[in-house]
GROMACS .gro file of C-alpha atoms in nm:
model
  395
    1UNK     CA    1   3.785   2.519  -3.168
    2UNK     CA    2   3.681   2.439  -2.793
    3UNK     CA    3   3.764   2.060  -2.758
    4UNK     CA    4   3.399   1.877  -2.689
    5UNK     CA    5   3.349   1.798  -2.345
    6UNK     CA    6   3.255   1.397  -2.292
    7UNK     CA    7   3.025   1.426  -2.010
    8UNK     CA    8   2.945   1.061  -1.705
    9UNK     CA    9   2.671   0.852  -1.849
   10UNK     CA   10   2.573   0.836  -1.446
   11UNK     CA   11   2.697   1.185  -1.376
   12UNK     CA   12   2.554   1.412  -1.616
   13UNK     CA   13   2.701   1.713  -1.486
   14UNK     CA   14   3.063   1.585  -1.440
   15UNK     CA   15   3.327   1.570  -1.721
   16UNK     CA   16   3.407   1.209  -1.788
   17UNK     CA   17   3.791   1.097  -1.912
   18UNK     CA   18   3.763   0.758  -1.865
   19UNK     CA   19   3.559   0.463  -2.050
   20UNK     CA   20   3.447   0.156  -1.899
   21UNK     CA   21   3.623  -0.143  -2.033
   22UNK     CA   22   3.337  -0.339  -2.085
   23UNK     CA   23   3.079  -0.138  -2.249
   24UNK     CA   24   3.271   0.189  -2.344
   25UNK     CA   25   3.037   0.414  -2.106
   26UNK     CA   26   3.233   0.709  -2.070
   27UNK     CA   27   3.218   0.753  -1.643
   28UNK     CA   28   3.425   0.952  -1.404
   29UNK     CA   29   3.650   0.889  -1.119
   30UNK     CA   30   3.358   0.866  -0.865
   31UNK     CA   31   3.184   0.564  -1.081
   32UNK     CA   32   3.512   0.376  -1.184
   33UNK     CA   33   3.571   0.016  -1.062
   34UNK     CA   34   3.919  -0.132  -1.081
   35UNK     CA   35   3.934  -0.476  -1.109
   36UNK     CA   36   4.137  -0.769  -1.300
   37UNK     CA   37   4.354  -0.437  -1.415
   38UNK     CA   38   4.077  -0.198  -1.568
   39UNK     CA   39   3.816  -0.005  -1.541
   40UNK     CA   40   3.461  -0.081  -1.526
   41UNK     CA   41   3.115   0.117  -1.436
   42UNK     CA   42   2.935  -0.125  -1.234
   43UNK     CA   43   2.930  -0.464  -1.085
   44UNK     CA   44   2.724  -0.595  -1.391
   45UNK     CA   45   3.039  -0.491  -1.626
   46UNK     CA   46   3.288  -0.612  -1.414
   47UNK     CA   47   3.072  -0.970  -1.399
   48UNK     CA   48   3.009  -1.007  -1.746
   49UNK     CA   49   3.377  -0.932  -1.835
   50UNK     CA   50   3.452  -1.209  -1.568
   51UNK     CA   51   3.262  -1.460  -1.750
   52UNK     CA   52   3.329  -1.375  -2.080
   53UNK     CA   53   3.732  -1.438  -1.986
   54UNK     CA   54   3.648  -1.789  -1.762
   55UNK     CA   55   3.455  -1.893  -2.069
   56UNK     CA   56   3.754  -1.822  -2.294
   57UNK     CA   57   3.999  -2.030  -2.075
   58UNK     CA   58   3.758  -2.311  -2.047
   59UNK     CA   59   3.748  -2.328  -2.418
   60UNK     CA   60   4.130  -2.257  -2.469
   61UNK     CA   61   4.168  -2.587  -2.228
   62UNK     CA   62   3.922  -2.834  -2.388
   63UNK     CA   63   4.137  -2.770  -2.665
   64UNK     CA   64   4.467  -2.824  -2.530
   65UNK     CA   65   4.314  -3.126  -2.362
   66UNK     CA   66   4.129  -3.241  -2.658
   67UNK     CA   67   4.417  -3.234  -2.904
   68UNK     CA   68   4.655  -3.422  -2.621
   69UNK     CA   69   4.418  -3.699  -2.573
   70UNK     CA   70   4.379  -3.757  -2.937
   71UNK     CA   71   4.784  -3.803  -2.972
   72UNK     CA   72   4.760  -4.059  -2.682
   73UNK     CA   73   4.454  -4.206  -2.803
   74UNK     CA   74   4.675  -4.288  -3.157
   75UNK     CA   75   5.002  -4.405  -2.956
   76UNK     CA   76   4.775  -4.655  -2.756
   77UNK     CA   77   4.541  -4.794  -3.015
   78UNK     CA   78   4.918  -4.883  -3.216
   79UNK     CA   79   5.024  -5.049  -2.898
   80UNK     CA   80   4.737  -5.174  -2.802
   81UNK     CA   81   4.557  -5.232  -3.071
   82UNK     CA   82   4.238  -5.157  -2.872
   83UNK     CA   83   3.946  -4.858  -2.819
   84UNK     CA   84   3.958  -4.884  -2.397
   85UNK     CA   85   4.131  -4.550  -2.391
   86UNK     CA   86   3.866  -4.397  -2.623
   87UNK     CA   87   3.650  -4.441  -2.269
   88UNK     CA   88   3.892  -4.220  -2.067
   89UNK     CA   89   3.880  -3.947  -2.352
   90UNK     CA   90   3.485  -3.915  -2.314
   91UNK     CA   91   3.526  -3.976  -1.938
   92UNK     CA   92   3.755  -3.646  -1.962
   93UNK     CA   93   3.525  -3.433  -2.229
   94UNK     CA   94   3.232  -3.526  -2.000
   95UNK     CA   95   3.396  -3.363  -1.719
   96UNK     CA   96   3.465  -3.094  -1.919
   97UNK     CA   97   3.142  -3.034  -2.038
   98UNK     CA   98   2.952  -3.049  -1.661
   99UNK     CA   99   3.198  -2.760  -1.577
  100UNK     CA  100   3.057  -2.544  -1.840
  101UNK     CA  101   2.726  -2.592  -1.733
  102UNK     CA  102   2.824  -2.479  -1.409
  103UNK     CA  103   2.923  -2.184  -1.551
  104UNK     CA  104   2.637  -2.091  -1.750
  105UNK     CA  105   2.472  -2.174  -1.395
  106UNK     CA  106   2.674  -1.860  -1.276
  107UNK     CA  107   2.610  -1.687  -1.565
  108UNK     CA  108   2.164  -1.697  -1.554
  109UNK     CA  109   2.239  -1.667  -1.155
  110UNK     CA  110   2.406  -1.350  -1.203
  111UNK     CA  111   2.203  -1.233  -1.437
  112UNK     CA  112   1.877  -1.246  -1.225
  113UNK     CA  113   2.061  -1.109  -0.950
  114UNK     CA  114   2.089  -0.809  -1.186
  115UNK     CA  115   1.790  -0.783  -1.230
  116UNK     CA  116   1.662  -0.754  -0.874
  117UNK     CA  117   1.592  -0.421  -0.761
  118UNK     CA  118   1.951  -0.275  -0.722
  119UNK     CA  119   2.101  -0.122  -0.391
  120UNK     CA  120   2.239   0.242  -0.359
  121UNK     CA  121   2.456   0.471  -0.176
  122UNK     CA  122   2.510   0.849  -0.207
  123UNK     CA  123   2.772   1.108  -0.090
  124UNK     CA  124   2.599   1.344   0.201
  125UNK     CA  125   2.429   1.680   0.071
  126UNK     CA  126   2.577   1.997   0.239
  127UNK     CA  127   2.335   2.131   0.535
  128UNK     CA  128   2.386   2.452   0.729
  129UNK     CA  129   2.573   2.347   1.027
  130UNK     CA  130   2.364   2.166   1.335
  131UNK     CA  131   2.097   2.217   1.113
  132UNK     CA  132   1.890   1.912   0.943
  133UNK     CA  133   1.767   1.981   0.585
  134UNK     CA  134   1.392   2.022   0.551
  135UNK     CA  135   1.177   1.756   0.587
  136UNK     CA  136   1.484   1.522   0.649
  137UNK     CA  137   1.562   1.288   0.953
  138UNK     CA  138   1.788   1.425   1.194
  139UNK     CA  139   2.053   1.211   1.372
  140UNK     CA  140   1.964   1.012   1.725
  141UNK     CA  141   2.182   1.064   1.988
  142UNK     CA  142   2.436   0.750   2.028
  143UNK     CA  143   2.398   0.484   2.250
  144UNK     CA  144   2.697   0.399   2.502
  145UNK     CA  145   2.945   0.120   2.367
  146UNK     CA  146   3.217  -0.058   2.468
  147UNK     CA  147   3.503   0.097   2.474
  148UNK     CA  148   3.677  -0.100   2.173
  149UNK     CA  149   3.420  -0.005   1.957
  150UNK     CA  150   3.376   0.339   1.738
  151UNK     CA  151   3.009   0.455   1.726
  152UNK     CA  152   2.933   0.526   1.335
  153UNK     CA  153   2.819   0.907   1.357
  154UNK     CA  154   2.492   0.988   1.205
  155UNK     CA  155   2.473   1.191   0.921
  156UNK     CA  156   2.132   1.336   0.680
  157UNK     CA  157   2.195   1.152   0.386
  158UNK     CA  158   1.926   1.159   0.106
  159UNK     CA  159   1.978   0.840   0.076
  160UNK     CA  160   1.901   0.600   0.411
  161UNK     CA  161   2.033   0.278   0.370
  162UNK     CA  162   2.096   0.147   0.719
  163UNK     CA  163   2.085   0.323   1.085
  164UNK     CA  164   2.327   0.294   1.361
  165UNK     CA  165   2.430  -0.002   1.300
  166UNK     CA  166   2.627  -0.077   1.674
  167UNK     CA  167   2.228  -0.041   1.804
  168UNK     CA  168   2.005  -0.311   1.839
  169UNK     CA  169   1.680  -0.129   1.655
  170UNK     CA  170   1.576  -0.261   1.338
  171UNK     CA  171   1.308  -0.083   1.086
  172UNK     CA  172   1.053  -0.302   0.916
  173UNK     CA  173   0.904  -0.135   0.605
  174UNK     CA  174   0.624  -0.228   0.364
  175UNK     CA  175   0.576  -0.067   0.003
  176UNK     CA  176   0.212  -0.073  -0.056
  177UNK     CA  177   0.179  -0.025  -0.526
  178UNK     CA  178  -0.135  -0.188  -0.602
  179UNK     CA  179  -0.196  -0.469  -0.441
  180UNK     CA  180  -0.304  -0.532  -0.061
  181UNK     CA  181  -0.377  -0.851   0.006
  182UNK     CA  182  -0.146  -0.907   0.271
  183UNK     CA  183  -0.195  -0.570   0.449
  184UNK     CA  184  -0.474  -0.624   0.727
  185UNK     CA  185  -0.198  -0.954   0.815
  186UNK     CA  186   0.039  -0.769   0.836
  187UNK     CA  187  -0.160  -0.530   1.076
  188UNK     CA  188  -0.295  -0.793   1.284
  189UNK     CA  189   0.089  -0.895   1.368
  190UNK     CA  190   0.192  -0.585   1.416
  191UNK     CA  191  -0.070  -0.458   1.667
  192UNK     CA  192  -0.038  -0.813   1.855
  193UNK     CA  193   0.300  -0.703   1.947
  194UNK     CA  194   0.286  -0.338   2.013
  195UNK     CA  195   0.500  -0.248   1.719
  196UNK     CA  196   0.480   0.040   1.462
  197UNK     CA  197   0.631   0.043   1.083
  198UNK     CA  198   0.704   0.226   0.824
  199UNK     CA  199   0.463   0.205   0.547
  200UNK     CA  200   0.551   0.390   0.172
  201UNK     CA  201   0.198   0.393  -0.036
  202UNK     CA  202   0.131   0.428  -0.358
  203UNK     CA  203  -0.130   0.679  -0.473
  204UNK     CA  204  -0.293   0.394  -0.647
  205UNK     CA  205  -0.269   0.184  -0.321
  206UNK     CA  206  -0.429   0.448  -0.091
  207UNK     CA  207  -0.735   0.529  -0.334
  208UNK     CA  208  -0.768   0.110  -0.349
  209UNK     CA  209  -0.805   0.074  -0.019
  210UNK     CA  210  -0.924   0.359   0.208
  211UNK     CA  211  -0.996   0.181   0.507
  212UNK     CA  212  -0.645   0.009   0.503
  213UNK     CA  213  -0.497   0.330   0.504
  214UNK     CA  214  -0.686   0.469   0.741
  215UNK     CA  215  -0.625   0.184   0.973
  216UNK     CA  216  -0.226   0.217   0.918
  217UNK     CA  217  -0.242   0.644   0.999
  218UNK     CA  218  -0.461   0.551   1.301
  219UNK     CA  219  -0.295   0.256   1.413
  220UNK     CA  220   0.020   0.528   1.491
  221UNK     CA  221   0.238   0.396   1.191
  222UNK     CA  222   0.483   0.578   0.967
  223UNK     CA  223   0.369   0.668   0.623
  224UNK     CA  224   0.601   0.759   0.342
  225UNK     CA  225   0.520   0.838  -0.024
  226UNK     CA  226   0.541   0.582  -0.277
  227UNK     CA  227   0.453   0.841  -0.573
  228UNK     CA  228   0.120   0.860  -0.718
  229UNK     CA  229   0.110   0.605  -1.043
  230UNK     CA  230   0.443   0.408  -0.929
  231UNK     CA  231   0.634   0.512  -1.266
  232UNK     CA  232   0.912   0.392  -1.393
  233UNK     CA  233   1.192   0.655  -1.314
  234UNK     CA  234   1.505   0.517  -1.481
  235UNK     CA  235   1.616   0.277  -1.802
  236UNK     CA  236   1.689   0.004  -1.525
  237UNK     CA  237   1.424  -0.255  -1.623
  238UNK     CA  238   1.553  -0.247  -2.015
  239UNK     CA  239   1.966  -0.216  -1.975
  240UNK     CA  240   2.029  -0.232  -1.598
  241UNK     CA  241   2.133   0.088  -1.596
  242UNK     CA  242   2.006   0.364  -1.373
  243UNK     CA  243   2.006   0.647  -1.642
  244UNK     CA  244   1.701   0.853  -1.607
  245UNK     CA  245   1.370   0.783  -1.875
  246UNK     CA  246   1.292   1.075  -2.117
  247UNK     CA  247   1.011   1.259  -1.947
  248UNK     CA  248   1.108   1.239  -1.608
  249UNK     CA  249   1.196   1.589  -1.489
  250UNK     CA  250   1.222   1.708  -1.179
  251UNK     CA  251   0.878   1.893  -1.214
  252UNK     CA  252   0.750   1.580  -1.296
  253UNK     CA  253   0.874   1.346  -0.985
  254UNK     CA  254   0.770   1.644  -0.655
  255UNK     CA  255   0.466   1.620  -0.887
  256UNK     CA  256   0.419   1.237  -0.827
  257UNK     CA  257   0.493   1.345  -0.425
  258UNK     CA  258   0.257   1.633  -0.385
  259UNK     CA  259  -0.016   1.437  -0.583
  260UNK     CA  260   0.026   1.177  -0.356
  261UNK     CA  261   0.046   1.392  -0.008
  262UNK     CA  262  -0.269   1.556  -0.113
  263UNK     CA  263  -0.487   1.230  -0.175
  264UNK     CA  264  -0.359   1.074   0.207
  265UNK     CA  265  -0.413   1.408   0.338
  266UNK     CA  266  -0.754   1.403   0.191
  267UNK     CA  267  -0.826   1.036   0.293
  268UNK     CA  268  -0.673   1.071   0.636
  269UNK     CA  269  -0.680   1.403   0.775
  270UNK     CA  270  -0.284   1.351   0.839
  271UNK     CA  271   0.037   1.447   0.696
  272UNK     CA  272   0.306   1.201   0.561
  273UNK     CA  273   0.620   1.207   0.646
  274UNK     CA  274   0.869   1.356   0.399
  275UNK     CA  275   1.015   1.019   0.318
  276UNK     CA  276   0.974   0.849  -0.008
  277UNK     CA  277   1.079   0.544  -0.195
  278UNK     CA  278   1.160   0.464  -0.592
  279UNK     CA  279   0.900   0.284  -0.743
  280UNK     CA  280   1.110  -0.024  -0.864
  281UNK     CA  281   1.425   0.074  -0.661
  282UNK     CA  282   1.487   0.263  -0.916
  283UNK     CA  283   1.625   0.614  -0.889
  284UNK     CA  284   2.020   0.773  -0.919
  285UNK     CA  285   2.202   1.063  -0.756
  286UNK     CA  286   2.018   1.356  -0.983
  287UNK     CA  287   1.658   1.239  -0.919
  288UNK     CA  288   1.715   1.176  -0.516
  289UNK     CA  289   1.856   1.512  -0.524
  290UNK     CA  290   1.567   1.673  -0.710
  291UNK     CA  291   1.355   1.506  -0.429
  292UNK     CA  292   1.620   1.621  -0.145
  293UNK     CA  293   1.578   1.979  -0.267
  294UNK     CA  294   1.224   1.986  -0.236
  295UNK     CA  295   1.227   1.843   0.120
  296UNK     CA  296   1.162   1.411   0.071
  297UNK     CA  297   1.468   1.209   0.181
  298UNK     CA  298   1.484   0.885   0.025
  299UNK     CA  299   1.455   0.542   0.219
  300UNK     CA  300   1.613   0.235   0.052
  301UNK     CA  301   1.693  -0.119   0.243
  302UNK     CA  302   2.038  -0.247   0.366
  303UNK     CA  303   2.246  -0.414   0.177
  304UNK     CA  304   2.569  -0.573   0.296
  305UNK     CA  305   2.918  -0.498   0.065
  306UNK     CA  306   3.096  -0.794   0.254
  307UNK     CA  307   2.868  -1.036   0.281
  308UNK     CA  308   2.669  -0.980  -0.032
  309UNK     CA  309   2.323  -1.024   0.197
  310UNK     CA  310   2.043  -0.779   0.159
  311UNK     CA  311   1.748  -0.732   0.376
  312UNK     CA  312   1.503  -0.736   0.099
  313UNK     CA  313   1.296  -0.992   0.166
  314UNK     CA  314   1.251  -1.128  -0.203
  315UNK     CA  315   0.856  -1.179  -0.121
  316UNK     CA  316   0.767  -0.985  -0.418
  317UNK     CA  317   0.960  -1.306  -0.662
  318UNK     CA  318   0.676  -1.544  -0.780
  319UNK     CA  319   0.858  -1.728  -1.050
  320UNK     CA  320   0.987  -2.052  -0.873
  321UNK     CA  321   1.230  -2.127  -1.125
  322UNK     CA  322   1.434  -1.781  -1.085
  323UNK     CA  323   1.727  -1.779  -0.840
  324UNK     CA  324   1.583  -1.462  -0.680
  325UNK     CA  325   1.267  -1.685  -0.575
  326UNK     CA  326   1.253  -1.879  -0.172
  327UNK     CA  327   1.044  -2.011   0.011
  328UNK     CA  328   0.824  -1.829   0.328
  329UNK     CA  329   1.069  -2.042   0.557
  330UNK     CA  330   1.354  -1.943   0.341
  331UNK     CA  331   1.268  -1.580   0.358
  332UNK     CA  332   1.237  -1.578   0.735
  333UNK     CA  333   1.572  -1.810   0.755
  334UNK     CA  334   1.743  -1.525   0.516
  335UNK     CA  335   1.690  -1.172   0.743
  336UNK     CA  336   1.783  -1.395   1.046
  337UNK     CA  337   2.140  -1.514   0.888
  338UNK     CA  338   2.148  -1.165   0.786
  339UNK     CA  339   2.370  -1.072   1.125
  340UNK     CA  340   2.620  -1.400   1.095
  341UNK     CA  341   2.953  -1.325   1.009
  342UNK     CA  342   2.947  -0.944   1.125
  343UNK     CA  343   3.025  -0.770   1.455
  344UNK     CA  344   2.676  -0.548   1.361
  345UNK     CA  345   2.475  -0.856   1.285
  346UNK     CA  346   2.115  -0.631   1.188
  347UNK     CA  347   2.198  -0.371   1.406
  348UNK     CA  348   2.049  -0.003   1.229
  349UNK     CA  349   1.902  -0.291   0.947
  350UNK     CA  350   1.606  -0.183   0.690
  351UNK     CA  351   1.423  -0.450   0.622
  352UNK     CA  352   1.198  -0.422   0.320
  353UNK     CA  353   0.866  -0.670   0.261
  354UNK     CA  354   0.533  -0.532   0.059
  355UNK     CA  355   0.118  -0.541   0.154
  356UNK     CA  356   0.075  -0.762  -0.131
  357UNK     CA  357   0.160  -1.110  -0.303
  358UNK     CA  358   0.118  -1.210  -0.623
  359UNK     CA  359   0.213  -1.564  -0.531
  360UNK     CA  360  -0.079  -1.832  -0.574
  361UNK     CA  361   0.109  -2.048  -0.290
  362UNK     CA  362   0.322  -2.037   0.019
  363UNK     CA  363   0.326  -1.615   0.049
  364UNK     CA  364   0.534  -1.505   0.291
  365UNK     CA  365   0.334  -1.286   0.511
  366UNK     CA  366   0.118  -1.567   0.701
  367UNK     CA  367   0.551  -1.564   0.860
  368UNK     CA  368   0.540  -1.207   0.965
  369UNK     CA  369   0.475  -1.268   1.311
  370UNK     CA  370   0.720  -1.559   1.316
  371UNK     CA  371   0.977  -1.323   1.204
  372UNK     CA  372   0.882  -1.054   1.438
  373UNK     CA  373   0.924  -1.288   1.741
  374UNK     CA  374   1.241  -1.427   1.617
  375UNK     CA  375   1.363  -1.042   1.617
  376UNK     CA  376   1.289  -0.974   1.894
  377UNK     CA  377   1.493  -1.272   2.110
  378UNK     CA  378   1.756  -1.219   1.913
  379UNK     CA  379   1.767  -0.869   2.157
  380UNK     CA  380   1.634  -0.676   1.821
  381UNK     CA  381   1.417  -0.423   1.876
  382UNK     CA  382   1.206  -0.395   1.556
  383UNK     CA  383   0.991  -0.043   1.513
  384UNK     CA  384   0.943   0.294   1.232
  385UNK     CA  385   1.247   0.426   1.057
  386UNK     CA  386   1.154   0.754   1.236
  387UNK     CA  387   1.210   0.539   1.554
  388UNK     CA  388   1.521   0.371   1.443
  389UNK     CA  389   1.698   0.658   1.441
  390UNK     CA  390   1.500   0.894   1.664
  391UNK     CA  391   1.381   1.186   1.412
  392UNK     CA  392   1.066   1.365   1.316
  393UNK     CA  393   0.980   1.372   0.925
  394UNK     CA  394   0.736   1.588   0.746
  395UNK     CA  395   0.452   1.544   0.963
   0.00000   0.00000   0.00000
């Protein structure tokens, strides 16, 4: 008999060998993560195995501790005939006991962290040579540097995540889903200053608010597709895994793009550009390539490996008792730090912020143009993705 093949729970198409240690995913060598002296699929795996072995040393010395203070605690109540070292033993189990809660601190931190809208990368899709896919960016030509630095080379991705970053441009994008409330703010800022973004709609956003949307395609800005209904595309939001829902085919995602070109197009007289974004963040290497096929590269936001920083701006968090959530001061304060401790600082940065707020105080747009000007004498010069990294999308 023909030995069953065991196929990557991420990788559908790829023959899988190995398991992850943690949850027994089967995965192969492009998803595995060695660390602590195994294999594991993601970060969340290789966290959760973290904690579960801290949590078993803690408990493996309160009891070494426990049963060594209760010999003393017998020897010294003989000699002493007294209880003043029973005060020392809860001295010591109190201490114990506020370093577990800092570790089930870590633990709920972690966990929201995982459940903020994830951060991707991608290998680069074969093009015919000096030739940009369709509908893609193409590479900008390379600034001079100094001559101790390497310029990072350009390459179409379908999967942007940062520019050049030895530049000093920075993108500013806004996802428009449903609600607008801080759009015609955000416009105001924008035009105050001369600058242009990158805007990814929703079809649900542009049939909301016509005259919004006609004031972004006027107004010069950049306008990707958000899909039509802003679905759900992968089992993220239930496991934290980016495996993709029953029902969504490829047929069914360019359908969620074209549905959406046609309503702008209809609304606007204009074109957008073939760029798109996952609703949620959510998407994987199968459903960016079924987008990448049919001409749509995908746009996510920088995220930093070494420092751990993103440039999401968190504005969308309303729940002030989640980690995830800060304040408008904090938010500006957190894409400005973004550049400390790195020779690129924000340098080819995607910074990603949304037309609308759910939050009943202190929303973060009224800061926009704070954050704009602070950009800007920091030597940043903030504008489109397009004009980040000088290309032409789908129209």
């Amino acid at each position: 008999m023909e030995e069953k093949k065991i196929h990557c729970v991420n990788h559908p198409g790829r023959n899988a060998r190995r398991r992850c240690y943690q949850c027994l995913s089967s995965i192969c060598p492009a998803c595995q993560r060695r660390a602590s002296g195994h294999i594991f699929c993601s970060f969340r795996c290789q966290a959760l195995y973290w904690l579960s072995e801290k949590s078993v040393l803690i408990k493996r010395r309160y009891l070494r501790v426990s049963l060594r203070l209760r010999r003393v605690n017998r020897v010294l109540e003989k000699v002493t005939g007294s209880g003043i070292f029973r005060l020392v033993y809860l001295g010591v189990l109190l201490l114990i006991l506020v370093q577990t809660a800092a570790l089930l601190h870590t633990t709920r931190e972690i966990g929201d962290l995982m459940r903020s809208p994830p951060v991707y990368s991608s290998p680069v899709l074969p093009s015919p040579p000096g030739e940009a896919p369709a509908g893609s960016l193409a590479a900008a030509p390379l600034p001079p540097t100094p001559a101790k630095k390497t310029a990072k080379i350009l390459l179409p991705t379908n999967d942007l995540t940062r520019g050049d970053p030895l530049s000093r441009k920075v993108a500013i994008t806004f996802d428009g889903g449903g609600q607008g409330n801080a759009a015609v703010r955000i416009l105001d800022a924008l035009k105050a200053r001369g600058l242009k973004a990158t805007f990814f709609l929703t079809g649900e956003f542009i049939k909301r608010y016509p005259a919004i949307v006609r004031r972004i395609a006027s107004e010069g800005h950049e306008v990707g597709n958000h899909t039509y209904n802003h679905p759900h595309l992968t089992t993220y939001a239930s496991n934290y895994r980016q495996d993709t829902l029953p029902g969504v085919t490829r047929k069914f995602l360019i359908a969620e793009l074209e549905k959406n070109e046609v309503i702008y197009e209809k609304i606007t007289g204009r074109k957008m550009e073939h760029l798109w974004r996952a609703p949620y963040g959510e998407q994987n290497a199968a459903i960016r390539r079924w987008a990448w096929e049919a001409g749509y590269r995908h746009v996510s936001w920088t995220y930093d490996s070494k420092t751990h920083q993103s440039l999401d701006g968190l504005d969308w968090v309303t729940d002030k008792s989640s980690a995830l959530y800060l304040s408008s001061k904090q938010i500006v304060h957190k894409i400005l730090s973004f550049d400390q401790g790195t020779n690129s600082g924000l340098g080819g940065g995607i910074l990603l912020f949304h037309l609308g707020s759910e939050r009943k105080t202190d929303p973060f747009y009224p800061r926009i143009g704070e954050l704009l000007d602070q950009l800007k004498d920091r030597g940043y010069k903030v504008g489109s993705i397009g004009s980040m990294i000088g290309a032409v999308g789908g129209g």
